[in-house]
Short mmCIF file of C-alpha atoms and ligand atoms in Angstrom, two decimals:
data_model
loop_
_atom_site.label_atom_id
_atom_site.label_comp_id
_atom_site.label_asym_id
_atom_site.label_seq_id
_atom_site.Cartn_x
_atom_site.Cartn_y
_atom_site.Cartn_z
CA UNK A 1380 -2.81 1.49 25.62
CA UNK A 1381 0.34 2.86 24.18
CA UNK A 1382 0.77 2.14 20.47
CA UNK A 1383 4.17 2.16 18.33
CA UNK A 1384 3.55 2.85 14.55
CA UNK A 1385 6.64 1.81 12.31
CA UNK A 1386 7.31 4.07 9.28
CA UNK A 1387 7.44 7.53 8.08
CA UNK A 1388 5.08 8.06 5.06
CA UNK A 1389 1.76 9.38 4.24
CA UNK A 1390 0.08 5.83 5.32
CA UNK A 1391 1.74 6.01 8.94
CA UNK A 1392 0.33 9.64 9.36
CA UNK A 1393 -2.91 8.48 8.54
CA UNK A 1394 -2.66 5.41 10.93
CA UNK A 1395 -1.42 7.79 13.58
CA UNK A 1396 -4.31 10.22 12.90
CA UNK A 1397 -6.86 7.62 13.17
CA UNK A 1398 -5.36 5.82 16.20
CA UNK A 1399 -5.35 8.96 18.09
CA UNK A 1400 -9.36 8.88 17.64
CA UNK A 1401 -9.59 5.64 19.74
CA UNK A 1402 -10.62 6.02 23.21
CA UNK A 1403 -8.44 3.05 24.04
CA UNK A 1404 -5.35 4.73 22.91
CA UNK A 1405 -3.51 6.88 25.53
CA UNK A 1406 -0.14 7.30 23.61
CA UNK A 1407 1.02 7.17 20.20
CA UNK A 1408 4.74 6.86 19.09
CA UNK A 1409 6.27 6.78 15.59
CA UNK A 1410 9.64 5.51 14.42
CA UNK A 1411 10.69 7.53 12.94
CA UNK A 1412 7.94 9.67 11.80
CA UNK A 1413 7.92 12.88 9.76
CA UNK A 1414 7.41 16.59 9.99
CA UNK A 1415 3.57 16.23 10.13
CA UNK A 1416 3.45 13.16 12.44
CA UNK A 1417 5.68 14.96 15.00
CA UNK A 1418 2.59 17.37 15.76
CA UNK A 1419 0.52 14.43 16.60
CA UNK A 1420 2.66 11.56 17.91
CA UNK A 1421 6.00 11.32 19.81
CA UNK A 1422 8.48 10.75 16.97
CA UNK A 1423 11.67 8.76 17.71
CA UNK A 1424 14.60 8.57 15.16
CA UNK A 1425 14.99 4.93 14.31
CA UNK A 1426 16.55 2.79 11.58
CA UNK A 1427 13.59 0.72 10.47
CA UNK A 1428 15.78 -1.54 8.21
CA UNK A 1429 17.16 -3.10 11.19
CA UNK A 1430 14.98 -5.45 13.41
CA UNK A 1431 17.37 -5.37 16.39
CA UNK A 1432 16.97 -1.36 16.54
CA UNK A 1433 13.28 -1.79 16.48
CA UNK A 1434 13.03 -4.40 19.13
CA UNK A 1435 15.52 -2.27 21.43
CA UNK A 1436 13.01 0.74 20.96
CA UNK A 1437 10.27 -1.77 21.98
CA UNK A 1438 12.03 -2.74 25.28
CA UNK A 1439 12.43 1.12 25.75
CA UNK A 1440 8.93 2.16 25.25
CA UNK A 1441 6.88 -1.28 26.29
CA UNK A 1442 4.08 -0.56 23.48
CA UNK A 1443 0.75 -2.47 24.16
CA UNK A 1444 0.51 -2.55 20.45
CA UNK A 1445 2.91 -2.25 17.29
CA UNK A 1446 1.59 -1.19 13.70
CA UNK A 1447 4.15 -1.77 10.75
CA UNK A 1448 3.28 0.47 7.94
CA UNK A 1449 5.93 -0.45 5.20
CA UNK A 1450 6.72 -3.78 3.92
CA UNK A 1451 10.70 -3.80 4.67
CA UNK A 1452 10.37 -4.55 8.41
CA UNK A 1453 7.60 -7.10 7.70
CA UNK A 1454 9.77 -8.98 5.22
CA UNK A 1455 12.67 -8.80 7.62
CA UNK A 1456 10.77 -10.66 10.38
CA UNK A 1457 9.65 -7.84 12.76
CA UNK A 1458 6.58 -9.64 13.63
CA UNK A 1459 8.26 -13.05 14.54
CA UNK A 1460 10.77 -11.15 16.67
CA UNK A 1461 8.34 -9.01 18.47
CA UNK A 1462 5.76 -11.91 19.02
CA UNK A 1463 8.58 -13.86 20.30
CA UNK A 1464 9.25 -11.65 22.80
CA UNK A 1465 5.74 -10.96 23.88
CA UNK A 1466 5.00 -7.89 22.15
CA UNK A 1467 1.75 -7.44 20.50
CA UNK A 1468 2.33 -6.57 16.99
CA UNK A 1469 -0.20 -6.29 13.80
CA UNK A 1470 1.10 -7.63 10.47
CA UNK A 1471 2.23 -10.95 8.69
CA UNK A 1472 5.34 -12.86 9.61
CA UNK A 1473 8.51 -13.16 7.51
CA UNK A 1474 7.20 -16.21 5.85
CA UNK A 1475 3.69 -14.90 5.25
CA UNK A 1476 5.04 -11.52 3.93
CA UNK A 1477 6.65 -13.46 1.12
CA UNK A 1478 3.31 -12.91 -0.97
CA UNK A 1479 4.80 -9.46 -1.15
CA UNK A 1480 8.57 -9.98 -1.10
CA UNK A 1481 8.72 -12.52 -3.80
CA UNK A 1482 6.70 -12.24 -7.07
CA UNK A 1483 7.55 -15.85 -8.19
CA UNK A 1484 6.44 -17.12 -4.68
CA UNK A 1485 3.20 -15.18 -5.06
CA UNK A 1486 2.73 -16.32 -8.68
CA UNK A 1487 3.36 -20.15 -7.91
CA UNK A 1488 1.09 -19.57 -4.87
CA UNK A 1489 -1.74 -18.13 -6.98
CA UNK A 1490 -1.47 -21.10 -9.48
CA UNK A 1491 -1.27 -23.70 -6.51
CA UNK A 1492 -4.59 -22.35 -5.47
CA UNK A 1493 -6.36 -21.53 -8.54
CA UNK A 1494 -6.82 -17.79 -7.89
CA UNK A 1495 -7.14 -15.81 -11.28
CA UNK A 1496 -3.94 -14.23 -12.45
CA UNK A 1497 -1.79 -13.20 -15.73
CA UNK A 1498 -0.05 -15.99 -17.68
CA UNK A 1499 3.48 -15.92 -16.48
CA UNK A 1500 7.26 -17.32 -16.59
CA UNK A 1501 9.72 -17.33 -13.78
CA UNK A 1502 13.40 -16.71 -15.24
CA UNK A 1503 16.58 -16.98 -13.50
CA UNK A 1504 18.91 -16.50 -16.48
CA UNK A 1505 18.87 -14.82 -19.90
CA UNK A 1506 18.47 -18.39 -21.28
CA UNK A 1507 15.46 -18.83 -19.31
CA UNK A 1508 13.92 -15.34 -20.74
CA UNK A 1509 15.05 -16.73 -24.16
CA UNK A 1510 13.16 -19.74 -23.72
CA UNK A 1511 10.12 -18.03 -22.34
CA UNK A 1512 9.63 -15.20 -24.68
CA UNK A 1513 8.19 -17.25 -27.73
CA UNK A 1514 5.25 -18.03 -25.30
CA UNK A 1515 4.35 -14.37 -24.83
CA UNK A 1516 2.61 -12.08 -27.00
CA UNK A 1517 3.69 -8.30 -26.68
CA UNK A 1518 3.15 -6.28 -24.63
CA UNK A 1519 5.22 -8.39 -22.16
CA UNK A 1520 5.56 -7.23 -18.60
CA UNK A 1521 8.83 -7.70 -16.94
CA UNK A 1522 8.93 -7.87 -13.06
CA UNK A 1523 11.73 -7.97 -10.52
CA UNK A 1524 11.17 -10.75 -8.11
CA UNK A 1525 12.13 -8.88 -5.03
CA UNK A 1526 11.20 -5.32 -3.48
CA UNK A 1527 11.74 -2.47 -5.75
CA UNK A 1528 9.46 0.06 -4.28
CA UNK A 1529 7.31 0.42 -6.98
CA UNK A 1530 10.34 0.56 -9.72
CA UNK A 1531 10.49 -3.02 -10.59
CA UNK A 1532 7.76 -3.47 -13.16
CA UNK A 1533 8.41 -2.30 -16.75
CA UNK A 1534 5.82 -2.88 -19.31
CA UNK A 1535 7.75 -3.72 -22.71
CA UNK A 1536 6.35 -3.12 -26.22
CA UNK A 1537 8.56 -5.70 -27.96
CA UNK A 1538 10.34 -9.04 -27.13
CA UNK A 1539 13.65 -7.42 -27.52
CA UNK A 1540 13.01 -4.75 -25.09
CA UNK A 1541 11.67 -7.55 -22.62
CA UNK A 1542 14.90 -9.34 -23.09
CA UNK A 1543 17.02 -6.14 -22.59
CA UNK A 1544 14.96 -5.11 -19.51
CA UNK A 1545 15.19 -8.57 -18.24
CA UNK A 1546 18.97 -8.69 -18.70
CA UNK A 1547 19.50 -5.46 -17.04
CA UNK A 1548 17.55 -6.61 -14.05
CA UNK A 1549 19.29 -10.09 -13.91
CA UNK A 1550 22.69 -8.52 -13.92
CA UNK A 1551 21.89 -6.48 -10.88
CA UNK A 1552 22.75 -3.11 -12.63
CA UNK A 1553 19.14 -2.02 -12.34
CA UNK A 1554 17.65 -2.99 -8.84
CA UNK A 1555 20.59 -5.17 -7.17
CA UNK A 1556 19.51 -8.32 -5.42
CA UNK A 1557 15.83 -7.73 -6.35
CA UNK A 1558 16.46 -8.43 -9.85
CA UNK A 1559 18.36 -11.51 -9.54
CA UNK A 1560 15.20 -13.55 -10.77
CA UNK A 1561 12.44 -12.02 -12.98
CA UNK A 1562 8.94 -12.73 -13.75
CA UNK A 1563 7.53 -12.26 -17.31
CA UNK A 1564 3.76 -11.67 -17.36
CA UNK A 1565 1.11 -11.33 -20.05
CA UNK A 1566 0.02 -7.84 -20.11
CA UNK A 1567 -3.43 -7.28 -18.74
CA UNK A 1568 -5.79 -4.46 -19.65
CA UNK A 1569 -8.80 -3.01 -17.45
CA UNK A 1570 -9.18 -0.66 -14.63
CA UNK A 1571 -7.08 -1.17 -11.54
CA UNK A 1572 -8.46 -2.01 -8.20
CA UNK A 1573 -6.88 -2.07 -4.54
CA UNK A 1574 -8.96 -4.65 -2.66
CA UNK A 1575 -7.79 -4.72 1.02
CA UNK A 1576 -8.89 -7.20 3.63
CA UNK A 1577 -8.09 -7.71 7.22
CA UNK A 1578 -7.26 -11.43 8.39
CA UNK A 1579 -6.44 -12.73 11.76
CA UNK A 1580 -5.25 -15.96 9.96
CA UNK A 1581 -8.59 -17.63 9.38
CA UNK A 1582 -11.29 -15.13 9.19
CA UNK A 1583 -11.44 -12.33 6.62
CA UNK A 1584 -13.12 -8.94 6.57
CA UNK A 1585 -13.19 -6.55 3.62
CA UNK A 1586 -11.90 -2.98 3.98
CA UNK A 1587 -13.56 -0.10 2.03
CA UNK A 1588 -12.03 -0.60 -1.49
CA UNK A 1589 -9.85 2.20 -3.32
CA UNK A 1590 -8.19 2.88 -6.67
CA UNK A 1591 -4.56 4.11 -6.89
CA UNK A 1592 -3.17 6.07 -9.76
CA UNK A 1593 0.31 4.44 -10.17
CA UNK A 1594 1.94 6.60 -12.90
CA UNK A 1595 3.40 9.83 -12.59
CA UNK A 1596 1.75 11.77 -15.08
CA UNK A 1597 -1.95 12.76 -16.13
CA UNK A 1598 -3.77 10.10 -18.33
CA UNK A 1599 -1.66 7.68 -16.97
CA UNK A 1600 1.44 8.53 -18.73
CA UNK A 1601 5.15 8.19 -17.58
CA UNK A 1602 6.96 5.99 -15.22
CA UNK A 1603 5.45 4.13 -12.51
CA UNK A 1604 5.59 5.44 -8.82
CA UNK A 1605 4.53 4.47 -5.43
CA UNK A 1606 1.32 5.87 -5.96
CA UNK A 1607 0.08 9.74 -6.93
CA UNK A 1608 -3.20 9.48 -5.77
CA UNK A 1609 -6.08 7.53 -4.52
CA UNK A 1610 -10.01 7.82 -3.90
CA UNK A 1611 -12.55 5.52 -2.13
CA UNK A 1612 -16.23 5.42 -2.51
CA UNK A 1613 -19.07 2.83 -1.17
CA UNK A 1614 -19.92 2.33 -4.95
CA UNK A 1615 -16.40 1.70 -6.27
CA UNK A 1616 -17.05 -2.08 -5.45
CA UNK A 1617 -20.67 -3.24 -5.13
CA UNK A 1618 -21.66 -6.19 -2.81
CA UNK A 1619 -21.69 -8.72 -5.63
CA UNK A 1620 -18.17 -8.00 -6.51
CA UNK A 1621 -17.16 -7.69 -3.08
CA UNK A 1622 -18.45 -11.13 -2.27
CA UNK A 1623 -16.83 -12.63 -5.48
CA UNK A 1624 -13.51 -11.12 -4.64
CA UNK A 1625 -13.69 -12.58 -1.11
CA UNK A 1626 -14.73 -15.84 -2.31
CA UNK A 1627 -12.33 -16.24 -5.20
CA UNK A 1628 -9.39 -14.29 -4.05
CA UNK A 1629 -9.16 -13.20 -0.37
CA UNK A 1630 -10.34 -16.26 1.34
CA UNK A 1631 -8.28 -18.82 -0.91
CA UNK A 1632 -5.26 -16.89 -0.13
CA UNK A 1633 -5.85 -16.75 3.64
CA UNK A 1634 -6.93 -20.65 3.65
CA UNK A 1635 -3.95 -21.48 1.39
CA UNK A 1636 -1.45 -19.85 3.33
CA UNK A 1637 -2.82 -21.41 6.57
CA UNK A 1638 -2.77 -24.94 4.87
CA UNK A 1639 0.81 -24.25 3.64
CA UNK A 1640 1.94 -23.40 7.52
CA UNK A 1641 2.12 -19.60 7.00
CA UNK A 1642 -0.78 -18.15 8.65
CA UNK A 1643 -1.43 -14.94 7.40
CA UNK A 1644 -2.33 -12.08 9.76
CA UNK A 1645 -2.70 -8.59 9.01
CA UNK A 1646 -3.76 -6.61 6.08
CA UNK A 1647 -3.81 -8.35 2.71
CA UNK A 1648 -3.64 -5.76 -0.17
CA UNK A 1649 -4.88 -7.49 -3.30
CA UNK A 1650 -3.90 -5.48 -6.24
CA UNK A 1651 -6.36 -6.43 -9.16
CA UNK A 1652 -6.81 -5.63 -12.59
CA UNK A 1653 -10.37 -5.72 -13.73
CA UNK A 1654 -10.35 -7.34 -17.17
CA UNK A 1655 -13.04 -8.26 -19.62
CA UNK A 1656 -12.70 -11.85 -18.46
CA UNK A 1657 -12.94 -10.91 -14.71
CA UNK A 1658 -10.77 -9.72 -11.81
CA UNK A 1659 -7.27 -10.77 -12.08
CA UNK A 1660 -4.28 -10.70 -9.38
CA UNK A 1661 -1.44 -8.30 -10.28
CA UNK A 1662 0.18 -8.32 -7.12
CA UNK A 1663 -0.23 -8.84 -3.11
CA UNK A 1664 1.05 -6.31 -0.56
CA UNK A 1665 1.41 -7.49 2.87
CA UNK A 1666 0.50 -4.18 4.38
CA UNK A 1667 -1.73 -1.02 4.27
CA UNK A 1668 -1.26 0.67 0.71
CA UNK A 1669 0.23 4.09 0.54
CA UNK A 1670 -1.51 6.56 -0.47
CA UNK A 1671 -4.73 4.08 -0.42
CA UNK A 1672 -4.77 4.36 3.38
CA UNK A 1673 -5.37 7.99 3.45
CA UNK A 1674 -8.67 7.87 1.80
CA UNK A 1675 -9.85 4.57 3.37
CA UNK A 1676 -9.21 5.64 6.96
CA UNK A 1677 -10.86 8.93 6.16
CA UNK A 1678 -13.88 6.81 5.63
CA UNK A 1679 -13.62 4.58 8.56
CA UNK A 1680 -15.94 5.31 11.30
CA UNK A 1681 -15.29 2.48 13.88
CA UNK A 1682 -12.10 2.06 15.99
CA UNK A 1683 -8.95 1.20 14.24
CA UNK A 1684 -7.00 0.15 17.25
CA UNK A 1685 -9.87 -2.35 18.01
CA UNK A 1686 -9.80 -3.74 14.50
CA UNK A 1687 -6.06 -4.38 14.49
CA UNK A 1688 -6.32 -5.95 17.97
CA UNK A 1689 -8.83 -8.18 16.54
CA UNK A 1690 -6.59 -9.30 13.82
CA UNK A 1691 -3.94 -10.35 16.53
CA UNK A 1692 -6.31 -11.87 18.84
CA UNK A 1693 -8.13 -13.96 16.01
CA UNK A 1694 -11.60 -12.30 16.12
CA UNK A 1695 -11.61 -10.40 12.77
CA UNK A 1696 -15.32 -9.72 12.02
CA UNK A 1697 -16.69 -7.56 8.99
CA UNK A 1698 -19.50 -6.20 11.23
CA UNK A 1699 -16.88 -4.56 13.41
CA UNK A 1700 -16.04 -1.97 10.64
CA UNK A 1701 -18.40 0.82 9.84
CA UNK A 1702 -17.73 2.79 6.88
CA UNK A 1703 -19.15 6.47 5.91
CA UNK A 1704 -21.03 6.45 2.63
CA UNK A 1705 -18.86 9.76 2.15
CA UNK A 1706 -16.37 9.58 -0.72
CA UNK A 1707 -12.68 10.54 -0.22
CA UNK A 1708 -9.63 11.03 -2.22
CA UNK A 1709 -6.05 11.73 -1.62
CA UNK A 1710 -3.86 13.88 -3.93
CA UNK A 1711 -0.13 13.25 -3.64
CA UNK A 1712 1.99 16.15 -4.02
CA UNK A 1713 5.85 15.15 -5.01
CA UNK A 1714 9.06 16.69 -5.14
CA UNK A 1715 10.49 17.94 -8.63
CA UNK A 1716 12.14 14.84 -10.33
CA UNK A 1717 9.99 12.31 -8.43
CA UNK A 1718 10.00 9.13 -9.34
CA UNK A 1719 13.46 10.07 -10.37
CA UNK A 1720 16.26 12.15 -8.62
CA UNK A 1721 14.85 14.91 -6.61
CA UNK A 1722 16.21 17.46 -4.37
CA UNK A 1723 15.09 17.59 -0.72
CA UNK A 1724 14.93 20.64 1.74
CA UNK A 1725 12.38 22.80 -0.10
CA UNK A 1726 10.21 25.14 2.38
CA UNK A 1727 6.57 24.28 2.24
CA UNK A 1728 3.95 27.07 2.42
CA UNK A 1729 0.47 27.15 2.96
CA UNK A 1730 -0.12 24.06 5.27
CA UNK A 1731 -2.18 25.56 7.92
CA UNK A 1732 -4.48 27.49 5.62
CA UNK A 1733 -5.15 24.42 3.64
CA UNK A 1734 -5.78 22.07 6.48
CA UNK A 1735 -8.29 24.60 7.89
CA UNK A 1736 -10.58 23.82 4.69
CA UNK A 1737 -13.86 21.91 5.51
CA UNK A 1738 -13.29 18.14 5.10
CA UNK A 1739 -9.62 18.39 4.35
CA UNK A 1740 -6.82 16.76 6.18
CA UNK A 1741 -3.04 16.91 4.99
CA UNK A 1742 -1.09 13.97 5.60
CA UNK A 1743 2.85 14.34 5.58
CA UNK A 1744 4.98 11.89 3.83
CA UNK A 1745 8.61 13.17 3.04
CA UNK A 1746 8.74 16.28 5.20
CA UNK A 1747 10.62 17.31 8.24
CA UNK A 1748 10.03 20.00 10.73
CA UNK A 1749 12.55 22.57 11.69
CA UNK A 1750 12.24 25.69 13.67
CA UNK A 1751 8.33 25.89 13.46
CA UNK A 1752 8.41 25.38 9.43
CA UNK A 1753 8.16 22.41 7.21
CA UNK A 1754 10.68 21.03 4.36
CA UNK A 1755 10.56 18.55 1.83
CA UNK A 1756 12.26 15.50 2.76
CA UNK A 1757 11.41 12.73 0.20
CA UNK A 1758 9.77 11.92 -3.29
CA UNK A 1759 6.31 11.79 -2.18
CA UNK A 1760 5.96 14.80 0.08
CA UNK A 1761 2.20 15.09 1.16
CA UNK A 1762 -1.18 13.43 0.79
CA UNK A 1763 -3.82 16.24 0.64
CA UNK A 1764 -7.01 14.17 1.28
CA UNK A 1765 -10.42 15.51 1.54
CA UNK A 1766 -13.85 13.87 2.26
CA UNK A 1767 -17.54 14.73 1.35
CA UNK A 1768 -21.01 13.50 0.64
CA UNK A 1769 -19.94 12.79 -2.98
CA UNK A 1770 -16.83 12.17 -4.93
CA UNK A 1771 -17.13 15.61 -6.91
CA UNK A 1772 -16.98 17.81 -3.89
CA UNK A 1773 -14.48 15.69 -2.24
CA UNK A 1774 -12.14 16.05 -5.27
CA UNK A 1775 -12.79 19.81 -5.59
CA UNK A 1776 -11.79 20.12 -1.77
CA UNK A 1777 -8.76 18.14 -2.17
CA UNK A 1778 -7.69 20.16 -5.26
CA UNK A 1779 -8.61 23.70 -3.51
CA UNK A 1780 -6.53 22.61 -0.64
CA UNK A 1781 -3.33 21.52 -3.24
CA UNK A 1782 -3.58 25.08 -4.91
CA UNK A 1783 -2.95 26.73 -1.31
CA UNK A 1784 0.14 24.76 -0.76
CA UNK A 1785 3.40 25.19 -2.41
CA UNK A 1786 7.13 24.41 -2.59
CA UNK A 1787 9.81 24.73 -5.28
CA UNK A 1788 9.45 22.03 -7.86
CA UNK A 1789 6.03 20.75 -6.62
CA UNK A 1790 3.89 18.65 -8.83
CA UNK A 1791 0.79 16.39 -8.60
CA UNK A 1792 -1.74 14.78 -10.74
CA UNK A 1793 -4.49 16.95 -11.89
CA UNK A 1794 -6.99 13.82 -12.80
CA UNK A 1795 -7.28 11.88 -9.54
CA UNK A 1796 -10.53 10.15 -9.52
CA UNK A 1797 -11.30 11.96 -12.97
CA UNK A 1798 -12.25 8.49 -14.86
CA UNK A 1799 -14.91 7.82 -11.91
CA UNK A 1800 -16.27 11.12 -12.25
CA UNK A 1801 -16.83 11.01 -16.06
CA UNK A 1802 -18.39 7.51 -15.74
CA UNK A 1803 -21.24 8.97 -13.50
P1 AMP B 991 3.09 -4.85 -9.19
O1 AMP B 991 4.04 -4.26 -8.31
O2 AMP B 991 3.04 -6.01 -9.74
O3 AMP B 991 1.50 -4.29 -8.40
O4 AMP B 991 2.95 -3.75 -10.52
C1 AMP B 991 2.92 -2.43 -10.58
C2 AMP B 991 1.91 -1.81 -11.21
O5 AMP B 991 2.43 -2.43 -12.82
C3 AMP B 991 0.45 -2.38 -11.35
O6 AMP B 991 -0.23 -1.55 -10.42
C4 AMP B 991 0.07 -2.27 -12.67
O7 AMP B 991 -0.19 -0.90 -12.92
C5 AMP B 991 1.27 -2.53 -13.46
N1 AMP B 991 1.27 -4.09 -13.97
C6 AMP B 991 1.76 -4.86 -13.21
N2 AMP B 991 1.55 -6.30 -13.67
C7 AMP B 991 0.72 -5.92 -15.04
C8 AMP B 991 0.15 -6.98 -15.82
N3 AMP B 991 0.37 -8.15 -16.09
N4 AMP B 991 -0.55 -6.14 -16.82
C9 AMP B 991 -0.56 -4.89 -16.89
N5 AMP B 991 -0.06 -3.87 -15.99
C10 AMP B 991 0.98 -4.61 -14.93
N1 LIG B 992 -0.04 2.29 -3.64
C1 LIG B 992 0.36 1.03 -3.89
C2 LIG B 992 1.19 0.39 -2.64
O1 LIG B 992 1.11 0.72 -1.76
O2 LIG B 992 2.20 -0.30 -3.02
#
């Protein structure tokens, strides 16, 4: 089977790495890929923001299966277009991907289906914000309605700040079209959890859970990023909680989407806050998480290609996933300045030595390969991932590997999974 993976991040590198382990997969293409993926798949320079270009690539390569990493092609309807032309593709349709592409859609859906989430107000204008603010306590979370690559959420300490951030979003100054509508939300307190499930539109199977670290700095300080590191263990979510989340969150979403004529196929990423009152949905993503996918796939022992096909063919079953009881962790090494402005083109050293450490796999994100060397080419550069029988050993392995890799301006959090280790 020939597989085409769309995307260029650490998540896509992990997908390519895992798909290549499948005896069913004979060839992996990646569009456009990155410096690390280039060593494991045939990379094809492609503008993934353009569905026509992706279709042209499919006509050329004739893949038996296409896997979409990032949200943008999904929200542009790549699954609808590929499916219409007879290409088997993994992921939700444009209509179903609204769970991620519109926060107001997601919030109204959650309310209609009685799925626990924060109290909210949808605002189309400064007047709407003014009318809604008296109904909130501070801090208040202001969210851009549309896609904003992790930069569309601001936690505001005062109502004045919430009004001013909303105004900046609504004016288009801050995030363009994505902010033309905003959602105000009650601020929730607790541990975050990334609970991913696989669906075929009807059946749902839980994947291994993970915890992301969204803030740029140690101790959860500084601005939000796409994710600075994640870990996954078999004890992060116990059986009782997993069943609760399936029953009260994942299944009602999949059933509700089907009932509303927008069958949800693919990975449904439920971003949760585990509050004192119970789990509440912060957001949905319509795809695998990045960096969660790196540690999650490190623990997957069964065939990923088979699982993706099961979603397309309507035969998802939890029994088809086999997970190692090992723990895994991914440390994101980022460019100086990220999540703000950064410079690219810095030479990366130490990759080979680090990759030789036991249990370590260095997934590439923003890198490009040139003349046998690797250079930085994005904000999140590498996802240094390690697996071991226990979380402490996995964390030590990942940090040992990180300490061997360098490039000018490199930074990474030193406390990934630290809270989980302290609790033990
Ligand atoms: P979202 O894109 O909605 O997941 O938001 C990104 C991040 O902002 C989440 O992972 C949380 O860290 C934070 N966040 C979002 N909504 C809330 C909320 N209602 N209360 C507290 N933190 C939030
Ligand atoms: N790690 C969060 C995301 O994939 O959106």
